[in-house]
Every structure is written in C-alpha cells, then in structure tokens.
XYZ file of C-alpha atoms in Angstrom:
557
model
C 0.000 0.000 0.000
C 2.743 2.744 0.744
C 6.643 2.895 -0.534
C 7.636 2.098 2.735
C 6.579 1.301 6.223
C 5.749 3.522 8.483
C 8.349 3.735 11.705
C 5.779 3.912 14.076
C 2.780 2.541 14.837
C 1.608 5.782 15.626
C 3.010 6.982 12.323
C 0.409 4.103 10.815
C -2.484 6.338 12.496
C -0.998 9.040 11.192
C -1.604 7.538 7.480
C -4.580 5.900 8.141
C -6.094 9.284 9.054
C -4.919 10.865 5.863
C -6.968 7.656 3.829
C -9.722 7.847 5.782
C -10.137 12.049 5.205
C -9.300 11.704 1.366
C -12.037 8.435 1.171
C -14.687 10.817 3.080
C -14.173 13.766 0.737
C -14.201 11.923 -2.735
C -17.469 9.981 -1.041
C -16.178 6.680 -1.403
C -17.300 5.861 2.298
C -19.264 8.025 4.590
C -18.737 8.221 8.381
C -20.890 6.134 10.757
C -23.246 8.748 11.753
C -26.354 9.779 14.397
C -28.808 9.275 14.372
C -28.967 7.979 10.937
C -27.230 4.817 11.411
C -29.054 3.686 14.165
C -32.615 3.774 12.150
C -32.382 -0.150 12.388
C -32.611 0.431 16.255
C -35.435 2.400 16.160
C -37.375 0.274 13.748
C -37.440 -2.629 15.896
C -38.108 -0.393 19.040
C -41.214 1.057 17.261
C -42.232 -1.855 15.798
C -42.265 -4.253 19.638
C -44.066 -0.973 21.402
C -47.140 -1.737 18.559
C -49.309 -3.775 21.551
C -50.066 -7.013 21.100
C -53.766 -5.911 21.605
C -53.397 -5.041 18.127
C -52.226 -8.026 16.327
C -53.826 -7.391 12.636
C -51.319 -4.216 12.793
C -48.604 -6.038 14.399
C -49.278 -8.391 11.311
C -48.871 -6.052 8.589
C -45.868 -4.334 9.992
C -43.864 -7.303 10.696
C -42.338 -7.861 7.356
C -41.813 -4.645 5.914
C -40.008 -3.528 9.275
C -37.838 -6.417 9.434
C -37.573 -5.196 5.574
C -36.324 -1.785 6.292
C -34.200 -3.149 9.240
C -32.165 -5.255 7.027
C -32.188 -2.260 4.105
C -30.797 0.301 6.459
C -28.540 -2.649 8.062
C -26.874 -3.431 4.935
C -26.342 0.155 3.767
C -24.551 0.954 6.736
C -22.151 -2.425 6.496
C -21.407 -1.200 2.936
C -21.071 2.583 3.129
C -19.485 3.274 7.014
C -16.093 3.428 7.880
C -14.581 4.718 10.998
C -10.743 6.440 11.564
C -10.457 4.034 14.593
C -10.079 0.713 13.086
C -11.769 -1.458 16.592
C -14.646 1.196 16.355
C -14.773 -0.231 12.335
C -14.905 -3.494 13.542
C -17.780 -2.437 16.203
C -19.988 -1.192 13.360
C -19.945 -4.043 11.474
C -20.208 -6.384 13.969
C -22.916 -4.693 15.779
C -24.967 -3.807 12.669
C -24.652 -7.235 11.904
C -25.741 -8.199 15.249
C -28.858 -5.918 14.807
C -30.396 -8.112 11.823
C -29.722 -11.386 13.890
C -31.116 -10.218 17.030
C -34.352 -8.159 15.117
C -35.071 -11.740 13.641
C -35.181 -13.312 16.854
C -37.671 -11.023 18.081
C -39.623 -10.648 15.302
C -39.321 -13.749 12.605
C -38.219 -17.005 14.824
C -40.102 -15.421 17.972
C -42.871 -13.268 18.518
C -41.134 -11.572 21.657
C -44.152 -9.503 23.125
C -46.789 -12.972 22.713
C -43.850 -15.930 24.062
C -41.651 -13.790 26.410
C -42.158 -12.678 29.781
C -39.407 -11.188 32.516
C -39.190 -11.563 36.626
C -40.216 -8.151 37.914
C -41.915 -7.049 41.343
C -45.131 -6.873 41.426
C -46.954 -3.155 42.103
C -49.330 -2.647 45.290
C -51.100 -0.093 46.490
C -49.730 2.252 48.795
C -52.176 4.536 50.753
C -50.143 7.516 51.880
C -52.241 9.683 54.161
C -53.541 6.790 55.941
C -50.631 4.611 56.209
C -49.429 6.155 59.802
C -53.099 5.857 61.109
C -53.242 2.194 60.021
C -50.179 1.487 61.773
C -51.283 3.534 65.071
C -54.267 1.415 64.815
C -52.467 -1.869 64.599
C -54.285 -2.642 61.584
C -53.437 -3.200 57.551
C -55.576 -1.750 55.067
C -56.562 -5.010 52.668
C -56.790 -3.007 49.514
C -53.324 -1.579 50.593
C -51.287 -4.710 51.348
C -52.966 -6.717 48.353
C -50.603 -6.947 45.353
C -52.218 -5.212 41.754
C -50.940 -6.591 38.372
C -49.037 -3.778 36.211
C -51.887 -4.475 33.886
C -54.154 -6.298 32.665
C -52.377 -8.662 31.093
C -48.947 -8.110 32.322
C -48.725 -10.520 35.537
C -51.141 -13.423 34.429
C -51.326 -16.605 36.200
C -51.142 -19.237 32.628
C -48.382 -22.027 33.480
C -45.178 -21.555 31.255
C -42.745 -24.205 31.116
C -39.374 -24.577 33.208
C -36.236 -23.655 31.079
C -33.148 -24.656 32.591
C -33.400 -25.077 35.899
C -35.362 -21.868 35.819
C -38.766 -21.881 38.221
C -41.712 -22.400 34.949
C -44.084 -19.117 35.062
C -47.813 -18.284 35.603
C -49.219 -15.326 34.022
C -52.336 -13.320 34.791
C -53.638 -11.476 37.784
C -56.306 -10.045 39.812
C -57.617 -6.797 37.751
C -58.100 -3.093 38.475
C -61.399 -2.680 37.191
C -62.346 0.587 38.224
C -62.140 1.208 41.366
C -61.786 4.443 42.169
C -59.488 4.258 45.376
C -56.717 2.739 42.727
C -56.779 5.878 41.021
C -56.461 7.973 44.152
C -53.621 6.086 45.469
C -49.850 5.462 44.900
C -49.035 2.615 42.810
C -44.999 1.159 43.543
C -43.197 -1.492 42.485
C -42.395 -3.088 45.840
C -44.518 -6.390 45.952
C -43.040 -9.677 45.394
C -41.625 -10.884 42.301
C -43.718 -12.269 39.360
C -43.361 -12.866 35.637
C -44.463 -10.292 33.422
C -45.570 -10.264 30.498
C -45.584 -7.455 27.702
C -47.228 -4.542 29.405
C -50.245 -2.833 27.682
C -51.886 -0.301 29.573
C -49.119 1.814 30.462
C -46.254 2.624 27.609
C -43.367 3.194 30.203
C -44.069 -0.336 31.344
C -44.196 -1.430 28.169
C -41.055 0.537 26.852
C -39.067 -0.937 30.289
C -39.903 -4.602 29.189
C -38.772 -3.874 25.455
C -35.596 -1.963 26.035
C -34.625 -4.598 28.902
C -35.407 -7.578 26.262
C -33.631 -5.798 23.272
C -30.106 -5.223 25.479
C -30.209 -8.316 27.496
C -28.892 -11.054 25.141
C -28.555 -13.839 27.479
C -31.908 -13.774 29.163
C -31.145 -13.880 32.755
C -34.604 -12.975 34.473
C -36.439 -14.235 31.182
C -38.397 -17.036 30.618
C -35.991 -17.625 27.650
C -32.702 -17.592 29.376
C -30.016 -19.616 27.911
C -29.019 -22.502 28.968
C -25.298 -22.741 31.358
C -26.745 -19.986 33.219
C -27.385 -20.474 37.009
C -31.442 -20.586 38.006
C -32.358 -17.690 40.305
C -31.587 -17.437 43.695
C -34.002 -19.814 46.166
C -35.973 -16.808 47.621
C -36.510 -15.443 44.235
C -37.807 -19.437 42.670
C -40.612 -19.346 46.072
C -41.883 -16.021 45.506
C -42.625 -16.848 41.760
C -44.351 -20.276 43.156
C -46.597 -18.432 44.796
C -48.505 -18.329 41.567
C -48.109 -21.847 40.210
C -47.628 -25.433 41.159
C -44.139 -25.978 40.462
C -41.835 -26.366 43.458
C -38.385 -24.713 43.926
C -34.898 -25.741 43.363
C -34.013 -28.006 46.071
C -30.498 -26.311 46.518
C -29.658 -22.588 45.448
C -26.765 -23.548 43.752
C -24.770 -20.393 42.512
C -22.579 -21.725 40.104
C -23.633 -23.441 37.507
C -22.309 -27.328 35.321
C -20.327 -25.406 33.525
C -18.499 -22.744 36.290
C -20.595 -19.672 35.462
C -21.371 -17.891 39.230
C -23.939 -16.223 40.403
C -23.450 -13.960 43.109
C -25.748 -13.632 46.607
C -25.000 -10.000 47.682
C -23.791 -7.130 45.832
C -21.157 -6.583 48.190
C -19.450 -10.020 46.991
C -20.731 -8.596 43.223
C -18.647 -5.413 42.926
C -15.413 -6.699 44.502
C -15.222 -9.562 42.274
C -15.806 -7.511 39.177
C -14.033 -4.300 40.339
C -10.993 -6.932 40.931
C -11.806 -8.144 37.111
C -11.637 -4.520 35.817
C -8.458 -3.579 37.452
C -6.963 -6.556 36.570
C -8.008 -6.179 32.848
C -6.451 -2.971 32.754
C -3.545 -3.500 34.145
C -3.326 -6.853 31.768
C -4.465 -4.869 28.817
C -1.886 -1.864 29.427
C 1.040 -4.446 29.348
C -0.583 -6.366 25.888
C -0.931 -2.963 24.484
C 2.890 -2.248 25.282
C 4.012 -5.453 24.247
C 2.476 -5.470 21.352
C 3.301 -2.159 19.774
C 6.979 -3.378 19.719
C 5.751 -6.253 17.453
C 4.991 -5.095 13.576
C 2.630 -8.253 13.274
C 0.239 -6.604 15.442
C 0.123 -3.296 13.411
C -1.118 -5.496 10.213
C 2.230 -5.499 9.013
C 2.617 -9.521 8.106
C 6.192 -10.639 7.214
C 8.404 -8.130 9.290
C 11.111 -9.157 11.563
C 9.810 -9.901 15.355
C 10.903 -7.532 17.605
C 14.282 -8.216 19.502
C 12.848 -8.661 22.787
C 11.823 -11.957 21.941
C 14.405 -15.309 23.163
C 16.690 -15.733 20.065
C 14.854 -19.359 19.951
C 11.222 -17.837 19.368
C 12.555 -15.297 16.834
C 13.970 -17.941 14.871
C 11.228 -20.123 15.163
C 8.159 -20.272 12.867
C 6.344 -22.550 15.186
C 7.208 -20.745 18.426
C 6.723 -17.545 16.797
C 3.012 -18.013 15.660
C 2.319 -19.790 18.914
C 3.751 -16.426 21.052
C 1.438 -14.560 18.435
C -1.872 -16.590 18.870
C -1.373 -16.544 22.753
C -0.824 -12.877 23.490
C -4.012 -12.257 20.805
C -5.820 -14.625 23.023
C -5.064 -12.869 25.681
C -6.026 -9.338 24.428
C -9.199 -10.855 22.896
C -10.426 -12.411 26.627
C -8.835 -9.592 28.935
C -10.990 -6.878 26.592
C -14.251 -8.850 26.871
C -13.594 -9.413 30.638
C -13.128 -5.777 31.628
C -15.911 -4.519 29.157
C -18.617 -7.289 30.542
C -17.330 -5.899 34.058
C -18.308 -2.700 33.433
C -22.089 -3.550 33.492
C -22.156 -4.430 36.669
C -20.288 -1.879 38.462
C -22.893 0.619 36.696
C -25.934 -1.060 37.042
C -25.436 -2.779 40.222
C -23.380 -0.574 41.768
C -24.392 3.252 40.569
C -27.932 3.031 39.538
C -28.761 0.597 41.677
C -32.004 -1.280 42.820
C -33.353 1.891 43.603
C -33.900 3.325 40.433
C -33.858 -0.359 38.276
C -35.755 -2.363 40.087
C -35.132 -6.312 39.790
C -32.537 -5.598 36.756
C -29.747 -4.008 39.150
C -29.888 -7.293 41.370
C -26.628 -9.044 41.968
C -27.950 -12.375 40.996
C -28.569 -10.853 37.514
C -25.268 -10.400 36.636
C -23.788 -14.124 36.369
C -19.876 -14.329 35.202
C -19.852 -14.222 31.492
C -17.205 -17.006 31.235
C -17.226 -20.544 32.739
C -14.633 -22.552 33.914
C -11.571 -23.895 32.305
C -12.021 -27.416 33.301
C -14.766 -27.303 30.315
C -12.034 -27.342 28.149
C -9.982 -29.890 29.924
C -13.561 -32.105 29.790
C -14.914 -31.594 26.451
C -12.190 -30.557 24.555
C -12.832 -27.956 21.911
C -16.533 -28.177 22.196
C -15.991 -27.226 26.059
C -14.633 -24.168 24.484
C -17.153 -23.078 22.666
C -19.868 -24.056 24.631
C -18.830 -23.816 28.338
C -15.782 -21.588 28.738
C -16.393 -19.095 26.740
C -18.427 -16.204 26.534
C -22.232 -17.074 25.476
C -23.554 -13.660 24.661
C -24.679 -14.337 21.440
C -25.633 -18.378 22.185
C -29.668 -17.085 21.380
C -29.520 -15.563 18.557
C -27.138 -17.976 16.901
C -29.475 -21.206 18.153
C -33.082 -20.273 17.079
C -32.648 -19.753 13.574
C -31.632 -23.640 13.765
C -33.807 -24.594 15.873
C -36.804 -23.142 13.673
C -35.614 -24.937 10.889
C -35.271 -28.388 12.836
C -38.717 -28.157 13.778
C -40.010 -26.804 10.172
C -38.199 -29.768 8.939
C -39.341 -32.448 11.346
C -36.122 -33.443 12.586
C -35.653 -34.686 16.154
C -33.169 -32.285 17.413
C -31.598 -34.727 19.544
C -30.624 -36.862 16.404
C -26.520 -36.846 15.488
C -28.014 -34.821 12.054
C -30.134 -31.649 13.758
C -27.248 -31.546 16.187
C -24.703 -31.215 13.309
C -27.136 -28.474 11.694
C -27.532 -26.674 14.495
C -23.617 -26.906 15.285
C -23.037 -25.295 11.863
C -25.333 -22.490 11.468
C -24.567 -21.278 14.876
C -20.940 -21.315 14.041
C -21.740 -19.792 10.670
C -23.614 -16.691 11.990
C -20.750 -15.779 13.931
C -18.523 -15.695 10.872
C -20.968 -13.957 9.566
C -20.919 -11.369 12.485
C -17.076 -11.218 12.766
C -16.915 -11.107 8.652
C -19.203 -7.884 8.887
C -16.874 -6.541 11.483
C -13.603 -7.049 9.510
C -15.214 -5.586 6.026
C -15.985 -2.270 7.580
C -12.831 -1.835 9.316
C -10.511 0.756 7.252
C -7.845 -1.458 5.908
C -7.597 -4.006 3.664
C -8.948 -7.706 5.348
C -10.718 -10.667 4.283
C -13.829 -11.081 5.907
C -14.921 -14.110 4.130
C -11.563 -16.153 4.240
C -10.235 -15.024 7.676
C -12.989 -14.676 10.276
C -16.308 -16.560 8.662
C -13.602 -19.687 7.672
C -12.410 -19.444 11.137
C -16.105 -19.565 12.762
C -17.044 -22.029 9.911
C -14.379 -24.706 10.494
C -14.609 -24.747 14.121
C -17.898 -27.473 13.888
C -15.401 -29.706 12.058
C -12.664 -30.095 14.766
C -15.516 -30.497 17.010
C -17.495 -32.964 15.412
C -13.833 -34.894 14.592
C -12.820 -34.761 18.641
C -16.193 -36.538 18.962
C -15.944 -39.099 16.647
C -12.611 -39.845 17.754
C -14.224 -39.924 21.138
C -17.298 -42.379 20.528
C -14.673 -44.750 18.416
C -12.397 -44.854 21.332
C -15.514 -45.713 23.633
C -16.998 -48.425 21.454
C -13.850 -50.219 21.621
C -13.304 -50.284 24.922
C -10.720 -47.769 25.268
C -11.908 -44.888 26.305
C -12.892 -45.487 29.818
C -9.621 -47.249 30.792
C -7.810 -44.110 30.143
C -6.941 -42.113 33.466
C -8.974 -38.875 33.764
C -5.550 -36.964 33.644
C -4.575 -38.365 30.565
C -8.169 -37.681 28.848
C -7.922 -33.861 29.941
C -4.045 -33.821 28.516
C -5.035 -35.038 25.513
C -8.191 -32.686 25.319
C -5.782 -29.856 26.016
C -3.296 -30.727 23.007
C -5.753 -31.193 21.094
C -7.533 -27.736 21.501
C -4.727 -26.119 20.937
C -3.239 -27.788 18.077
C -6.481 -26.769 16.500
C -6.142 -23.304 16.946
C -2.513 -23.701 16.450
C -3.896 -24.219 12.641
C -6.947 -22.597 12.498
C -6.453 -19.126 14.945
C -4.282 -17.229 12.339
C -7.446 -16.853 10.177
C -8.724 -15.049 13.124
C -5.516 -13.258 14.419
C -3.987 -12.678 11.297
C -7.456 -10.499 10.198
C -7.640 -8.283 13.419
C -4.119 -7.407 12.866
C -4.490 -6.536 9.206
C -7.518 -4.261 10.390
C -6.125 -2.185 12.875
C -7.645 -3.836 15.611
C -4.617 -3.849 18.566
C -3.867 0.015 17.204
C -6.701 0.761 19.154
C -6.030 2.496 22.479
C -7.888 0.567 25.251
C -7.397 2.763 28.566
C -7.093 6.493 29.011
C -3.882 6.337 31.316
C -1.125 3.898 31.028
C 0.644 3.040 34.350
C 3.869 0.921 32.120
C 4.204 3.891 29.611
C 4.290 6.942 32.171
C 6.664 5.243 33.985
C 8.694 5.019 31.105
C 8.689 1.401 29.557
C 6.697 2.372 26.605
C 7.948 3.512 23.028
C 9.767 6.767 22.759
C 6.948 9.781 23.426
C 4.288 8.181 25.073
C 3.633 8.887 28.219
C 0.565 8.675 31.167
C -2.359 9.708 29.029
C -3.177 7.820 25.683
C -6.238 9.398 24.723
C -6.497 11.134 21.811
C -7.563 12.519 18.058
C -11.129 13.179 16.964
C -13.607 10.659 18.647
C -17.051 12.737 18.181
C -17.607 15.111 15.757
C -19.820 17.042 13.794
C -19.694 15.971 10.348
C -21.295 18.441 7.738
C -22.928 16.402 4.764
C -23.871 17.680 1.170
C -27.515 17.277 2.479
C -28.886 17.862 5.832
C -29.936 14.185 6.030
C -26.227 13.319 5.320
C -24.890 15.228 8.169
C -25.192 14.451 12.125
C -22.775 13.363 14.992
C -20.290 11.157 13.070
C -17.887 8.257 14.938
C-alpha cells in the first residue's frame, strides 16, 4: 500500500487518518453517523411498542419492518467506515448483530406474545392513611394486596421450566375501576412475578422492550439460555406463589459449567471491580508489548521484535504460537473488563433503587465458565462452556426453527450437526461484517467466517474420535488426567492451525492500534515507546460531520 513502512505505529495512524479524510471527501465511504445509522434500532423499538392488543397491525408491519431493518442494516455495512479501526470493527459487527437479534424477536419469535421477565409486582400504597393504620395496629386489605401492572402483564397461565429456571404463571387479579386505585400510589415493591408485555401503560411497556432488546442472554427471562445459574431460592418461592411448580431443592450459585452467580452485591462489585483492574492492568502491558511487534500493526512478514528469546525469533512454530497466545489474551482480557463494566454501573451506581429487579446481583452471572470445560470436552468445552455465550440465542433459534419446520428430532446426530453449523456460521458472519468495515484491507470471508465455519469440524472430529475410542473399549480405561491432557493438546493444536485466520485479520484491520485505557501506568513510567507517556487518549472521537444534504450530516464516529 505505501513505498515504505511507516516507523511507528503511531506513524500508521498518522496515514490511516490521511486515507480515511481523502475516502470521506471523494465519497467513497461516509462516516458512521447519528442518528442515521441507528434507524435499524429504532425500527425494531417502534415496531415491539405496537401492543399485542393489536395483532392485525402487528401483522402487517412485521415484514416490511424487518424489511427496512435489514435495508438500512446493509447500507450501513457497505457505506461506514470509521478512523479508529476497533470502532470499524464495532460497526460491522454490531450492525450485523442488529439483523440477527431483530429476527429473533420478530421472525423465529414473537417476543411480546412468548416472552415474559421476573419483575416485582406493584401494590397499592395509601399515603395519608398509612401512619393511622399502623397507630391502629391494623393493615388496610386493599393496601397490602398486590395489583398486576396491567391487565395482562402478571397473568397466572403455566409456562414451562427452562433450565433449571422456576416455569411461570401469568395473569392477575384486575383493576377494574375502582376508584381508590386511582387515588392512590401505585410502587413497584410487591413480590416478584413474571411479566408479560405490558399494555396499559407505555413506560411499562417501553421498560420490558428496552430490557429484552439489550439483554442477550436472558437472565430474568423465561428464555434464558441454557449454562446460566437458576435464580436465587428466595426469588424461585416467591414466583411459586402463583403456580404449582416447586423450587430448586439447593440454590446452587454456580452453575455445570463454572458460570457464578453472586448472593449480595457486596461479593458482586469486589469480584468484578478486581476483574476490571486486573483487565487494565493486563491490557496496558498487551498494548505495550504489542506495539513493539509489527505483526500486530497489520504489518505480516516483518522481523519480530528483539525482545523476543533468540529461539522464538527464529522459530516459525514458536513464533506463531507467542502470536496466537498474546491475541488470546487481548481478545479475553478486553471482553472481561468490558462485561465488568455492566455491573459496576448497574449494580453498583444506579442501583435497585432506580432499576428495580434488573440491578440485582444475581442478575449479573460471570460471562465465562470454567476452564475445566475445556480440559472435559475438549474444543466443544470451548465453545460451549468456557467461553463467553452472549450471542448463544440468537445464533441457536434460527436452527432450531428450521429443525422443527423440517421435522427433525433435534436430539438426532443430524439436527445436532445443523444446528452446530449455522450457529458457528452466523458468527462468521458477524465477525466477517466486522472485519469488512474496518478501514484497511482484510478478508472477511476467508479469515474470520472460515475461522467460525471450520470450528464445527474439529468439534465434530474430537467426537468421533471420542465415541470410536468408547466403542472399543478404550476410552474409559484411560486415566482422567490423561483424557484432559489429551483434550488440552488437542484444543490447541487446532487453533494452532486454524487461529491465524482469526488473528492474522484483526491485525491486518487495525484492531490492537486501538487504544484501550485512558492512562497507562507501564508507559508513564517510562517502559513504553519513545513519546508516550501517562495519558493515551487522543484525536477526533465525536464530531460534527457536515454532509452535502442535511440528512447526510449528524454526529459522526
């Protein structure tokens, strides 16, 4: 691309910045801007607040706003670029993400008809009289009796269990009119019930839709995914109240597969303010390390740095394997600290207070399970216990609606195999959207979509191997340590081969030239490159970008 390369990975910005301001002027990309880029958003808001009391509407909208959702989608994938190359990756990614989740709610799943959320119940609350009642040792029965949202929103119709999660009743005693209802306070402090979509009062009903559309693992919904931990004990015998079903017999906080779920929000924020200060003391030192290493500015085929033992540098094998590990290790530490940041905010800021049932410790279960999953299963432990499952919804339904339209028994070796692949293939499809709008030159089909793709193979091969090994006799006379050995070469031999279509990519976009923190402890002390210092911050995050037309113009990214 240029004469010669740039000394500096800093000096890389510098050019990318010049390519990105020439490509904005001669309108071969536009910048990702708001609000106009975030249409698809709003379509699918709009279109779930359309109450399900109107279903002939709901009806008629359905297709052409999943229709304009994918329009505006795809426009944005092909047209928006950003000057930060991980913010690139973000808007594909995310845009990406947008379509997928939309046709969960709206295609594979009618969301506001099928889904319903744990939330407390309202009651009455008569102020004025509330002191007298207590002076008079008595409880005012229309004050202590616990009133449904809405009509519909708390019913009392059986809903089935879904992993380990207490099954739900909806429906509940009605208003009516009664005229001291009006006159009185209604709060949100009864016990906890399912509801479902709200119709008589639109900030209910926006609540349930904005929690639904940001919480992509479930945890408080009826559709939760599965590896999560069930709700607390207390929480399971409140929602019995309203059904037959009977509680977990232990309130087990950590789930098969490691994920915990913590009691108290004290134990909450000290486990995930340790995991963010951790993560950024981890990701200042990647960020360092890396910078001294040309691979990880995109620049494929340079010398390794010198820092390296003489026997990596001159290693192909050790090299690539020093590569893969330190990008694993900026690709987990990232996700870590970001996933801890909910938390801390919701939990610990906002608060119960002001978010009800969502700012509850036990709704914010570790995103990533244990290890042993890995040492257990092998690569499909991987995938499918250790490591993050925010996406595990969106990527199962779509198979699991065409399993059913097709007849199959999912539990058969052949719906398991087509659900294994068109998960893994709509998050190549996701990561390939976030490498084609990135800045530089990638390949979104043959680095991250092959990576995603291939990954059902070496799973379905390990298990194979596996069920041979059994049949024979084999298998269970190996010792346990010997099983997890092997299930640990194996994984990584795997990515050994497979990760660089993965690695390779990020580093050809620009992803580790993003700057991760604001202050770096390593570089102000002076173990950085020459002129960095404490504060990395910098260049033009937000600004206003002036289009030909006013509908081209807005706050651009």
């Amino acid at each position: 691309m240029w004469a010669s390369d740039p000394p500096t990975y800093k000096a890389l910005l510098d050019r990318y910045q010049i390519q990105y301001d020439n490509a904005i002027r001669s309108g071969e990309i536009s910048p990702f801007l708001y609000p106009q880029n975030t249409f698809n958003a709003a379509i699918l808001l709009l279109f779930l607040l359309i109450p399900t009391s109107r279903p002939r509407l709901r009806q008629y909208a359905r297709y052409p706003a999943f229709a304009l959702i994918v329009y505006f989608s795809i426009t944005t994938i092909k047209d928006c670029r950003s000057m930060f190359c991980a913010l690139g990756f973000g808007i594909g990614l995310m845009t990406a993400w947008g379509m997928l989740w939309s046709a969960t709610l709206m295609l594979i799943n009618d969301a506001p008809t099928e889904f319903k959320r744990i939330e407390k119940r309202k009651q009455q609350v008569k102020e004025h009289s509330a002191q007298k009642d207590r002076l008079n040792g008595q409880v005012d029965g229309a004050s202590s009796s616990a009133v449904d949202m809405d009509e519909k929103s708390l019913s009392h119709r059986q809903s089935p269990d879904q992993d380990g999660h207490v099954g739900a009743q909806n429906g509940a005693s009605r208003k009516g009119d009664n005229p001291w209802i009006e006159n009185h306070t209604i709060k949100r402090i009864g016990p906890l019930a399912w509801q479902t979509y709200p119709l008589n009062s639109f900030l209910d009903r926006l609540d349930w839709i904005v929690d639904i559309v940001t919480n992509f693992r479930g945890m408080g919904w009826n559709w939760c995914i599965s590896g999560l931990p069930a709700p607390p004990t207390w929480v399971q015998k409140q929602l019995q109240e309203t059904e037959d079903n009977q509680p977990s017999k232990y309130d087990t906080h950590v789930a098969p597969n490691g994920i915990v779920r913590y009691h108290d929000l004290n134990t909450l924020l000290k486990q995930k303010a340790m995991t963010f200060i951790i993560g950024y003391l981890v990701l200042d030192a990647c960020k360092v390390v890396m910078m001294m290493d040309p691979y990880f500015w995109g620049l494929m085929g340079r010398r390794p740095p010198t820092y390296l033992p003489e026997l990596i540098r001159t290693s192909p094998p050790l090299l690539r394997a020093y590569r893969l590990l330190l990008s694993l290790c900026g690709i987990h530490t990232a996700l870590q600290t970001i996933f801890a940041l909910g938390p801390l905010f919701f939990a610990g800021i906002v608060g119960p207070k002001l978010m009800g049932v969502r700012a509850e410790p036990w709704m914010f279960p570790d995103t990533y399970g244990s290890f042993s999953n890995v040492l257990d299963k092998g690569l499909g432990g991987w995938w499918g216990g250790w490591w993050h499952q925010t996406f595990r919804f969106a990527f199962s339904e779509p198979s699991r609606w065409a399993v059913e339209k097709i007849g199959w028994d999912r539990h058969t070796l052949k719906a398991k195999a087509l659900q294994l692949f068109v998960a893994f293939a709509l998050s190549g499809m996701l990561h390939g959207c976030g490498s084609y709008t990135q800045l530089p030159t990638t390949r979104p089909f043959k680095g991250p979509f092959l990576f995603f793709f291939s990954q059902p193979v070496g799973i379905i091969l390990q298990r194979i191997l596996c069920i041979t090994l059994k049949r024979v006799g084999i298998l269970d006379k190996i010792p346990k340590w010997i099983r997890q050995t092997s299930n640990f070469v194996y994984v990584h031999v795997w990515f050994y081969f497979t990760g660089p279509l993965l690695t390779d990519d990020f580093s050809k976009g620009g992803v580790w030239l993003f700057e991760p923190i604001p202050i770096s402890l390593i570089r102000g002390l002076g173990f950085g490159l020459k002129g960095e210092g404490w504060w990395c911050w910098g260049g033009r995050v937000l600004r206003w970008h002036q289009g030909e037309r006013w509908w081209q113009s807005g706050i651009a990214i």
